[in-house]
PDB file of C-alpha atoms in Angstrom:
ATOM      1  CA  MET A   1      80.520  79.779 125.493  1.00  0.00           C
ATOM      2  CA  GLY A   2      84.293  78.520 126.090  1.00  0.00           C
ATOM      3  CA  THR A   3      87.328  80.672 126.772  1.00  0.00           C
ATOM      4  CA  THR A   4      88.339  79.402 123.045  1.00  0.00           C
ATOM      5  CA  HIS A   5      85.507  80.405 121.275  1.00  0.00           C
ATOM      6  CA  ARG A   6      85.418  83.710 123.042  1.00  0.00           C
ATOM      7  CA  THR A   7      88.920  84.513 121.971  1.00  0.00           C
ATOM      8  CA  PHE A   8      88.196  83.600 118.708  1.00  0.00           C
ATOM      9  CA  LEU A   9      85.202  85.981 118.334  1.00  0.00           C
ATOM     10  CA  TRP A  10      87.450  89.003 119.615  1.00  0.00           C
ATOM     11  CA  SER A  11      89.876  88.181 117.231  1.00  0.00           C
ATOM     12  CA  LEU A  12      87.724  88.152 114.599  1.00  0.00           C
ATOM     13  CA  VAL A  13      86.129  91.559 115.784  1.00  0.00           C
ATOM     14  CA  PHE A  14      89.555  93.066 116.049  1.00  0.00           C
ATOM     15  CA  LEU A  15      90.488  91.859 112.552  1.00  0.00           C
ATOM     16  CA  CYS A  16      87.322  93.331 111.130  1.00  0.00           C
ATOM     17  CA  PHE A  17      86.964  96.521 113.225  1.00  0.00           C
ATOM     18  CA  GLY A  18      90.711  97.202 114.165  1.00  0.00           C
ATOM     19  CA  LEU A  19      91.043 100.398 116.596  1.00  0.00           C
ATOM     20  CA  SER A  20      94.080 101.480 115.186  1.00  0.00           C
ATOM     21  CA  GLN A  21      95.445 101.733 111.523  1.00  0.00           C
ATOM     22  CA  ALA A  22      98.846 100.899 110.764  1.00  0.00           C
ATOM     23  CA  ALA A  23     100.602 103.111 108.222  1.00  0.00           C
ATOM     24  CA  MET A  24     102.364 100.286 105.821  1.00  0.00           C
ATOM     25  CA  ALA A  25      98.814  98.545 105.637  1.00  0.00           C
ATOM     26  CA  GLN A  26      97.502 101.838 104.628  1.00  0.00           C
ATOM     27  CA  ASN A  27      99.955 102.584 101.699  1.00  0.00           C
ATOM     28  CA  GLN A  28     100.552  99.146 100.383  1.00  0.00           C
ATOM     29  CA  PRO A  29      98.498  97.616  97.698  1.00  0.00           C
ATOM     30  CA  LEU A  30      96.552  94.610  98.757  1.00  0.00           C
ATOM     31  CA  LYS A  31      97.166  92.015  96.276  1.00  0.00           C
ATOM     32  CA  PRO A  32      96.187  87.922  96.579  1.00  0.00           C
ATOM     33  CA  GLY A  33      98.971  85.702  98.362  1.00  0.00           C
ATOM     34  CA  GLN A  34     100.145  88.550 100.829  1.00  0.00           C
ATOM     35  CA  THR A  35     100.400  87.344 104.090  1.00  0.00           C
ATOM     36  CA  TRP A  36      99.812  89.874 106.822  1.00  0.00           C
ATOM     37  CA  THR A  37     100.082  90.272 110.732  1.00  0.00           C
ATOM     38  CA  TYR A  38      97.132  91.794 112.409  1.00  0.00           C
ATOM     39  CA  HIS A  39      95.690  93.438 115.433  1.00  0.00           C
ATOM     40  CA  GLY A  40      94.543  91.337 118.176  1.00  0.00           C
ATOM     41  CA  ALA A  41      95.894  88.200 116.675  1.00  0.00           C
ATOM     42  CA  THR A  42      95.394  85.196 118.941  1.00  0.00           C
ATOM     43  CA  PRO A  43      97.484  83.209 118.983  1.00  0.00           C
ATOM     44  CA  VAL A  44     100.172  85.483 117.636  1.00  0.00           C
ATOM     45  CA  SER A  45     100.946  82.908 114.883  1.00  0.00           C
ATOM     46  CA  SER A  46      97.701  83.453 113.563  1.00  0.00           C
ATOM     47  CA  ARG A  47      97.652  85.358 109.992  1.00  0.00           C
ATOM     48  CA  VAL A  48      95.738  86.931 107.072  1.00  0.00           C
ATOM     49  CA  ILE A  49      96.200  85.595 103.543  1.00  0.00           C
ATOM     50  CA  ILE A  50      94.700  87.620 100.745  1.00  0.00           C
ATOM     51  CA  GLY A  51      93.273  85.380  98.329  1.00  0.00           C
ATOM     52  CA  ALA A  52      91.265  87.718  95.924  1.00  0.00           C
ATOM     53  CA  VAL A  53      90.546  91.350  95.362  1.00  0.00           C
ATOM     54  CA  ASP A  54      87.469  92.291  93.869  1.00  0.00           C
ATOM     55  CA  ASN A  55      86.237  95.396  92.305  1.00  0.00           C
ATOM     56  CA  LEU A  56      82.451  95.066  92.326  1.00  0.00           C
ATOM     57  CA  GLU A  57      79.996  97.508  90.630  1.00  0.00           C
ATOM     58  CA  GLY A  58      77.860  99.338  93.095  1.00  0.00           C
ATOM     59  CA  GLU A  59      80.567  98.750  95.847  1.00  0.00           C
ATOM     60  CA  SER A  60      82.524 101.998  96.949  1.00  0.00           C
ATOM     61  CA  GLN A  61      85.669 100.103  97.434  1.00  0.00           C
ATOM     62  CA  PRO A  62      87.053  96.673  96.677  1.00  0.00           C
ATOM     63  CA  ILE A  63      86.142  93.390  98.723  1.00  0.00           C
ATOM     64  CA  LEU A  64      89.072  91.454  99.796  1.00  0.00           C
ATOM     65  CA  SER A  65      88.229  87.733 100.094  1.00  0.00           C
ATOM     66  CA  ILE A  66      90.700  86.411 102.736  1.00  0.00           C
ATOM     67  CA  SER A  67      91.636  83.339 104.818  1.00  0.00           C
ATOM     68  CA  VAL A  68      92.741  83.414 108.305  1.00  0.00           C
ATOM     69  CA  SER A  69      95.484  80.822 109.612  1.00  0.00           C
ATOM     70  CA  ASP A  70      96.044  79.300 112.786  1.00  0.00           C
ATOM     71  CA  ALA A  71      92.324  80.640 114.158  1.00  0.00           C
ATOM     72  CA  PRO A  72      91.551  78.741 117.540  1.00  0.00           C
ATOM     73  CA  ILE A  73      88.808  76.654 116.335  1.00  0.00           C
ATOM     74  CA  PRO A  74      89.051  73.050 117.974  1.00  0.00           C
ATOM     75  CA  ASN A  75      88.213  70.458 115.693  1.00  0.00           C
ATOM     76  CA  ASP A  76      89.009  66.549 115.805  1.00  0.00           C
ATOM     77  CA  GLY A  77      91.826  67.121 118.357  1.00  0.00           C
ATOM     78  CA  LYS A  78      93.332  70.040 116.488  1.00  0.00           C
ATOM     79  CA  GLN A  79      92.993  73.457 118.303  1.00  0.00           C
ATOM     80  CA  LEU A  80      94.052  75.631 115.185  1.00  0.00           C
ATOM     81  CA  GLN A  81      92.305  75.948 112.058  1.00  0.00           C
ATOM     82  CA  THR A  82      92.394  77.814 108.784  1.00  0.00           C
ATOM     83  CA  ILE A  83      89.412  79.564 107.931  1.00  0.00           C
ATOM     84  CA  PRO A  84      89.227  79.287 104.125  1.00  0.00           C
ATOM     85  CA  HIS A  85      87.120  82.027 103.146  1.00  0.00           C
ATOM     86  CA  LEU A  86      85.961  85.587 104.633  1.00  0.00           C
ATOM     87  CA  PRO A  87      84.882  88.698 102.366  1.00  0.00           C
ATOM     88  CA  VAL A  88      85.823  91.869 103.805  1.00  0.00           C
ATOM     89  CA  ALA A  89      85.668  95.578 102.985  1.00  0.00           C
ATOM     90  CA  ALA A  90      89.190  97.122 102.122  1.00  0.00           C
ATOM     91  CA  ASP A  91      88.857  99.879 104.431  1.00  0.00           C
ATOM     92  CA  VAL A  92      88.050  97.865 107.365  1.00  0.00           C
ATOM     93  CA  LEU A  93      90.667  95.118 106.857  1.00  0.00           C
ATOM     94  CA  ARG A  94      93.380  97.766 106.462  1.00  0.00           C
ATOM     95  CA  GLU A  95      92.533  99.166 109.952  1.00  0.00           C
ATOM     96  CA  SER A  96      93.556  95.644 111.422  1.00  0.00           C
ATOM     97  CA  LEU A  97      96.728  94.690 109.401  1.00  0.00           C
ATOM     98  CA  VAL A  98      99.885  95.419 110.872  1.00  0.00           C
ATOM     99  CA  GLU A  99     102.810  94.091 108.772  1.00  0.00           C
ATOM    100  CA  LEU A 100     103.212  92.682 105.207  1.00  0.00           C
ATOM    101  CA  GLU A 101     105.127  89.243 105.760  1.00  0.00           C
ATOM    102  CA  GLY A 102     105.551  88.421 102.068  1.00  0.00           C
ATOM    103  CA  VAL A 103     103.701  86.157  99.654  1.00  0.00           C
ATOM    104  CA  ARG A 104     102.491  82.568 100.445  1.00  0.00           C
ATOM    105  CA  PRO A 105      99.954  80.130  98.517  1.00  0.00           C
ATOM    106  CA  ILE A 106      96.543  80.746  99.184  1.00  0.00           C
ATOM    107  CA  PRO A 107      95.190  78.063 101.647  1.00  0.00           C
ATOM    108  CA  ASP A 108      93.001  74.924 100.470  1.00  0.00           C
ATOM    109  CA  GLY A 109      89.458  75.431 100.583  1.00  0.00           C
ATOM    110  CA  PHE A 110      89.834  79.154  99.454  1.00  0.00           C
ATOM    111  CA  ASP A 111      88.467  78.408  96.009  1.00  0.00           C
ATOM    112  CA  HIS A 112      85.554  76.604  96.753  1.00  0.00           C
ATOM    113  CA  GLY A 113      84.356  79.340  99.492  1.00  0.00           C
ATOM    114  CA  TYR A 114      85.169  82.103  97.277  1.00  0.00           C
ATOM    115  CA  SER A 115      83.296  80.584  94.400  1.00  0.00           C
ATOM    116  CA  GLN A 116      80.242  79.854  96.681  1.00  0.00           C
ATOM    117  CA  TRP A 117      80.243  83.581  97.912  1.00  0.00           C
ATOM    118  CA  ARG A 118      80.635  84.798  94.145  1.00  0.00           C
ATOM    119  CA  GLN A 119      77.766  82.558  93.116  1.00  0.00           C
ATOM    120  CA  ALA A 120      75.585  84.186  95.824  1.00  0.00           C
ATOM    121  CA  TYR A 121      76.659  87.944  95.455  1.00  0.00           C
ATOM    122  CA  ASP A 122      76.399  87.769  91.684  1.00  0.00           C
TER     123      ASP A 122
END
């Protein structure tokens, strides 16, 4: 496994299972379109964009569907890609979020990934 892949995998580990809690992320309501910095982002330009918030029956907390921009996944000569859809438990994501930067459009490809996930989940 190359260095880029290891870096990417560790970034996702920190994203999903962040070690410290940010007070702002703990108190801020999470809404679609929000763009956040996160612990362990590699490269530092990588961001989490919230695409959807689902309160699903039988789940103890919301499930957030996110995109990750500037993820280091080499593809066709491009080193940075956008991961269009990842479902994450709200409490797990909150532990990794650092700062709300604002609101931006949800990335292309999110809707397709989200609808496939909802079909499989439902």
